[in-house]
Amino acid sequence: MYLVLYTDLNGDGKLDVVTANSNGNNLSLRIGMGNGTFGAATPLSAGSSPIFVTTADWNGDGKLDLGVVNNGITTGTYVASILLGDGAGSFGTATNIDIGNATVPRGAVVGDFNLDGKPDLAVAGYGNNTIPVLLGKGDGTFESVVSLNGPANPQSIDTADVNGDGWPDIVATTSLTTSQNVSVMLGSCK
């Protein structure tokens, strides 16, 4: 298990939990009871060795969906998986999106990187010097992956408007044997 996500996935006002189970090749969803306990785990299939899970409304229906990055090769490449939610705690079959075979995913962040009002997903990919960005179309599908020049071997990633220009920027940390760095990739309209 590499990440635990707490959010209300069935709209009952109580926190639910999703865990990414890299060794089990699935996600586990547990519906919260609101008293500190959770229901039995419901397995959800994503790609191979899911390592990180986040949430957004990928298809614009007002219901939370899941975005997963996988640390295992699926059909010859690494993939991000999108699972569309029904708002009642159930999710459809994962749609896998190719993010390349040189990017070993470590984490991801949701942001609106092109300011079109639709959520996008940026992936921290150990193994090369790029940050794959999946630009959402707002209907549960994505444009072709855009690879941003990034730091060597990013381990974690986040987003904020660090220079105050109104565009979301990407902040990535690296953890190399020789150095540990924080890199900022400034967003722009170009």
mmCIF file of C-alpha atoms in Angstrom:
data_model
loop_
_atom_site.group_PDB
_atom_site.id
_atom_site.type_symbol
_atom_site.label_atom_id
_atom_site.label_comp_id
_atom_site.label_asym_id
_atom_site.label_seq_id
_atom_site.Cartn_x
_atom_site.Cartn_y
_atom_site.Cartn_z
ATOM 1 C CA MET A 1 0.000 0.000 0.000
ATOM 2 C CA TYR A 2 1.533 3.293 -1.088
ATOM 3 C CA LEU A 3 -1.165 5.886 -0.641
ATOM 4 C CA VAL A 4 -4.336 6.377 1.303
ATOM 5 C CA LEU A 5 -6.961 8.810 0.012
ATOM 6 C CA TYR A 6 -9.701 10.077 2.338
ATOM 7 C CA THR A 7 -12.734 11.730 0.738
ATOM 8 C CA ASP A 8 -16.517 11.366 0.555
ATOM 9 C CA LEU A 9 -17.074 9.174 -2.502
ATOM 10 C CA ASN A 10 -20.758 8.344 -1.990
ATOM 11 C CA GLY A 11 -22.141 11.752 -0.988
ATOM 12 C CA ASP A 12 -23.263 10.802 2.509
ATOM 13 C CA GLY A 13 -21.096 13.405 4.257
ATOM 14 C CA LYS A 14 -18.792 10.756 5.766
ATOM 15 C CA LEU A 15 -15.181 10.171 4.808
ATOM 16 C CA ASP A 16 -14.413 7.055 2.804
ATOM 17 C CA VAL A 17 -10.954 5.629 2.208
ATOM 18 C CA VAL A 18 -9.221 4.331 -0.923
ATOM 19 C CA THR A 19 -5.832 2.642 -0.745
ATOM 20 C CA ALA A 20 -3.483 1.907 -3.618
ATOM 21 C CA ASN A 21 -2.254 -1.669 -3.200
ATOM 22 C CA SER A 22 0.814 -2.010 -5.399
ATOM 23 C CA ASN A 23 1.496 -5.589 -4.321
ATOM 24 C CA GLY A 24 -2.157 -6.582 -4.690
ATOM 25 C CA ASN A 25 -2.540 -4.962 -8.132
ATOM 26 C CA ASN A 26 -5.730 -3.185 -7.097
ATOM 27 C CA LEU A 27 -7.314 -0.406 -5.094
ATOM 28 C CA SER A 28 -9.340 -0.998 -1.952
ATOM 29 C CA LEU A 29 -12.405 1.141 -1.260
ATOM 30 C CA ARG A 30 -13.888 1.243 2.228
ATOM 31 C CA ILE A 31 -17.049 3.240 2.850
ATOM 32 C CA GLY A 32 -16.940 5.280 6.075
ATOM 33 C CA MET A 33 -19.577 4.768 8.742
ATOM 34 C CA GLY A 34 -19.012 8.227 10.266
ATOM 35 C CA ASN A 35 -18.017 6.801 13.653
ATOM 36 C CA GLY A 36 -14.353 6.022 12.923
ATOM 37 C CA THR A 37 -15.066 2.635 11.364
ATOM 38 C CA PHE A 38 -15.269 1.547 7.748
ATOM 39 C CA GLY A 39 -17.135 -1.109 5.812
ATOM 40 C CA ALA A 40 -15.521 -4.128 4.200
ATOM 41 C CA ALA A 41 -12.966 -3.468 1.459
ATOM 42 C CA THR A 42 -14.252 -3.438 -2.106
ATOM 43 C CA PRO A 43 -11.461 -4.158 -4.611
ATOM 44 C CA LEU A 44 -11.199 -1.909 -7.661
ATOM 45 C CA SER A 45 -9.067 -2.827 -10.656
ATOM 46 C CA ALA A 46 -6.696 -0.262 -12.150
ATOM 47 C CA GLY A 47 -3.413 -0.837 -13.993
ATOM 48 C CA SER A 48 -0.475 -2.929 -12.860
ATOM 49 C CA SER A 49 0.881 -2.088 -9.384
ATOM 50 C CA PRO A 50 -1.101 1.069 -8.556
ATOM 51 C CA ILE A 51 1.074 3.328 -6.438
ATOM 52 C CA PHE A 52 -0.858 6.593 -6.092
ATOM 53 C CA VAL A 53 -4.529 7.582 -6.188
ATOM 54 C CA THR A 54 -6.181 10.982 -6.353
ATOM 55 C CA THR A 55 -9.640 12.279 -7.149
ATOM 56 C CA ALA A 56 -11.323 14.798 -9.453
ATOM 57 C CA ASP A 57 -14.531 15.104 -11.450
ATOM 58 C CA TRP A 58 -12.991 13.973 -14.749
ATOM 59 C CA ASN A 59 -16.252 13.858 -16.739
ATOM 60 C CA GLY A 60 -18.058 16.926 -15.375
ATOM 61 C CA ASP A 61 -21.055 15.108 -13.915
ATOM 62 C CA GLY A 62 -20.579 16.480 -10.387
ATOM 63 C CA LYS A 63 -19.463 13.085 -9.035
ATOM 64 C CA LEU A 64 -15.955 12.261 -7.872
ATOM 65 C CA ASP A 65 -13.825 9.992 -10.046
ATOM 66 C CA LEU A 66 -10.448 8.395 -9.322
ATOM 67 C CA GLY A 67 -7.108 8.991 -11.024
ATOM 68 C CA VAL A 68 -4.447 6.345 -10.446
ATOM 69 C CA VAL A 69 -0.808 6.096 -11.446
ATOM 70 C CA ASN A 70 0.648 2.636 -11.746
ATOM 71 C CA ASN A 71 4.186 1.520 -11.021
ATOM 72 C CA GLY A 72 3.988 -1.598 -13.195
ATOM 73 C CA ILE A 73 4.086 -2.035 -16.942
ATOM 74 C CA THR A 74 0.697 -2.519 -18.635
ATOM 75 C CA THR A 75 0.748 -3.550 -22.308
ATOM 76 C CA GLY A 76 4.382 -2.495 -22.699
ATOM 77 C CA THR A 77 4.170 0.916 -21.020
ATOM 78 C CA TYR A 78 3.316 2.716 -17.802
ATOM 79 C CA VAL A 79 -0.240 3.979 -17.542
ATOM 80 C CA ALA A 80 -2.483 6.253 -15.558
ATOM 81 C CA SER A 81 -5.928 4.800 -14.882
ATOM 82 C CA ILE A 82 -9.175 6.768 -14.703
ATOM 83 C CA LEU A 83 -12.175 5.239 -12.907
ATOM 84 C CA LEU A 84 -15.431 7.178 -13.281
ATOM 85 C CA GLY A 85 -17.624 7.297 -10.178
ATOM 86 C CA ASP A 86 -21.401 7.076 -9.960
ATOM 87 C CA GLY A 87 -21.626 9.261 -6.831
ATOM 88 C CA ALA A 88 -22.864 6.320 -4.762
ATOM 89 C CA GLY A 89 -19.455 4.756 -4.069
ATOM 90 C CA SER A 90 -19.172 2.561 -7.172
ATOM 91 C CA PHE A 91 -16.752 2.985 -10.049
ATOM 92 C CA GLY A 92 -16.672 1.887 -13.676
ATOM 93 C CA THR A 93 -13.962 -0.088 -15.428
ATOM 94 C CA ALA A 94 -10.595 1.653 -15.496
ATOM 95 C CA THR A 95 -9.560 3.459 -18.658
ATOM 96 C CA ASN A 96 -5.778 3.233 -19.002
ATOM 97 C CA ILE A 97 -3.820 6.093 -20.557
ATOM 98 C CA ASP A 98 -0.277 5.528 -21.841
ATOM 99 C CA ILE A 99 2.275 7.803 -20.148
ATOM 100 C CA GLY A 100 5.375 6.218 -21.711
ATOM 101 C CA ASN A 101 7.802 3.435 -20.925
ATOM 102 C CA ALA A 102 10.592 5.645 -19.523
ATOM 103 C CA THR A 103 8.503 7.249 -16.785
ATOM 104 C CA VAL A 104 8.285 5.139 -13.629
ATOM 105 C CA PRO A 105 5.395 6.839 -11.767
ATOM 106 C CA ARG A 106 5.889 7.920 -8.175
ATOM 107 C CA GLY A 107 2.988 10.308 -7.633
ATOM 108 C CA ALA A 108 0.572 12.706 -9.294
ATOM 109 C CA VAL A 109 -1.271 15.956 -8.787
ATOM 110 C CA VAL A 110 -4.564 17.286 -10.129
ATOM 111 C CA GLY A 111 -4.687 20.834 -11.469
ATOM 112 C CA ASP A 112 -6.164 22.906 -14.267
ATOM 113 C CA PHE A 113 -2.852 23.483 -16.027
ATOM 114 C CA ASN A 114 -4.278 25.055 -19.202
ATOM 115 C CA LEU A 115 -7.022 27.050 -17.419
ATOM 116 C CA ASP A 116 -9.874 25.573 -19.444
ATOM 117 C CA GLY A 117 -11.954 24.759 -16.351
ATOM 118 C CA LYS A 118 -11.331 20.999 -16.686
ATOM 119 C CA PRO A 119 -9.117 18.955 -14.352
ATOM 120 C CA ASP A 120 -5.764 17.702 -15.629
ATOM 121 C CA LEU A 121 -3.306 15.202 -14.155
ATOM 122 C CA ALA A 122 0.483 15.670 -13.889
ATOM 123 C CA VAL A 123 2.663 12.661 -13.028
ATOM 124 C CA ALA A 124 5.980 12.548 -11.165
ATOM 125 C CA GLY A 125 7.934 10.027 -13.180
ATOM 126 C CA TYR A 126 11.196 8.641 -11.876
ATOM 127 C CA GLY A 127 13.525 7.508 -14.633
ATOM 128 C CA ASN A 128 13.681 10.464 -16.991
ATOM 129 C CA ASN A 129 13.624 14.249 -16.935
ATOM 130 C CA THR A 130 10.003 14.864 -17.864
ATOM 131 C CA ILE A 131 6.663 15.398 -16.171
ATOM 132 C CA PRO A 132 3.862 13.772 -18.219
ATOM 133 C CA VAL A 133 0.702 15.919 -18.139
ATOM 134 C CA LEU A 134 -2.692 14.548 -19.158
ATOM 135 C CA LEU A 135 -4.945 17.436 -20.194
ATOM 136 C CA GLY A 136 -8.555 16.584 -19.426
ATOM 137 C CA LYS A 137 -11.284 17.188 -21.989
ATOM 138 C CA GLY A 138 -13.971 17.330 -19.283
ATOM 139 C CA ASP A 139 -15.797 14.236 -20.564
ATOM 140 C CA GLY A 140 -13.615 11.592 -18.878
ATOM 141 C CA THR A 141 -11.104 11.483 -21.740
ATOM 142 C CA PHE A 142 -7.768 13.233 -22.225
ATOM 143 C CA GLU A 143 -5.701 14.909 -24.929
ATOM 144 C CA SER A 144 -2.411 13.300 -25.952
ATOM 145 C CA VAL A 145 0.143 13.364 -23.145
ATOM 146 C CA VAL A 146 2.255 16.525 -22.984
ATOM 147 C CA SER A 147 5.753 15.928 -21.583
ATOM 148 C CA LEU A 148 7.185 18.905 -19.712
ATOM 149 C CA ASN A 149 10.925 19.239 -19.184
ATOM 150 C CA GLY A 150 11.388 18.599 -15.524
ATOM 151 C CA PRO A 151 13.950 17.674 -12.928
ATOM 152 C CA ALA A 152 15.851 14.419 -12.986
ATOM 153 C CA ASN A 153 13.945 11.619 -11.260
ATOM 154 C CA PRO A 154 11.078 13.474 -9.555
ATOM 155 C CA GLN A 155 9.761 11.665 -6.502
ATOM 156 C CA SER A 156 6.765 13.811 -5.557
ATOM 157 C CA ILE A 157 4.778 16.580 -7.185
ATOM 158 C CA ASP A 158 2.363 19.351 -6.253
ATOM 159 C CA THR A 159 0.846 22.455 -7.816
ATOM 160 C CA ALA A 160 0.434 26.076 -6.750
ATOM 161 C CA ASP A 161 0.659 29.507 -8.320
ATOM 162 C CA VAL A 162 4.109 30.207 -6.873
ATOM 163 C CA ASN A 163 4.796 33.390 -8.868
ATOM 164 C CA GLY A 164 1.313 34.936 -8.583
ATOM 165 C CA ASP A 165 0.623 35.242 -12.329
ATOM 166 C CA GLY A 166 -2.681 33.350 -12.217
ATOM 167 C CA TRP A 167 -1.299 30.214 -13.883
ATOM 168 C CA PRO A 168 -0.785 26.973 -11.917
ATOM 169 C CA ASP A 169 2.846 25.970 -11.589
ATOM 170 C CA ILE A 170 4.249 22.511 -10.887
ATOM 171 C CA VAL A 171 6.625 21.883 -7.999
ATOM 172 C CA ALA A 172 8.565 18.617 -7.955
ATOM 173 C CA THR A 173 11.033 17.176 -5.475
ATOM 174 C CA THR A 174 13.904 14.908 -6.352
ATOM 175 C CA SER A 175 15.751 12.515 -4.132
ATOM 176 C CA LEU A 176 18.979 11.501 -5.787
ATOM 177 C CA THR A 177 21.920 9.856 -4.100
ATOM 178 C CA THR A 178 24.049 12.940 -4.635
ATOM 179 C CA SER A 179 21.490 15.699 -4.053
ATOM 180 C CA GLN A 180 17.960 16.524 -3.044
ATOM 181 C CA ASN A 181 16.283 19.358 -4.922
ATOM 182 C CA VAL A 182 13.014 21.177 -5.363
ATOM 183 C CA SER A 183 12.235 22.230 -8.937
ATOM 184 C CA VAL A 184 9.552 24.653 -10.102
ATOM 185 C CA MET A 185 8.059 24.556 -13.600
ATOM 186 C CA LEU A 186 6.221 27.818 -14.194
ATOM 187 C CA GLY A 187 2.901 27.591 -16.017
ATOM 188 C CA SER A 188 2.123 29.985 -18.838
ATOM 189 C CA CYS A 189 -0.327 30.632 -21.652
ATOM 190 C CA LYS A 190 2.232 29.499 -24.256
#
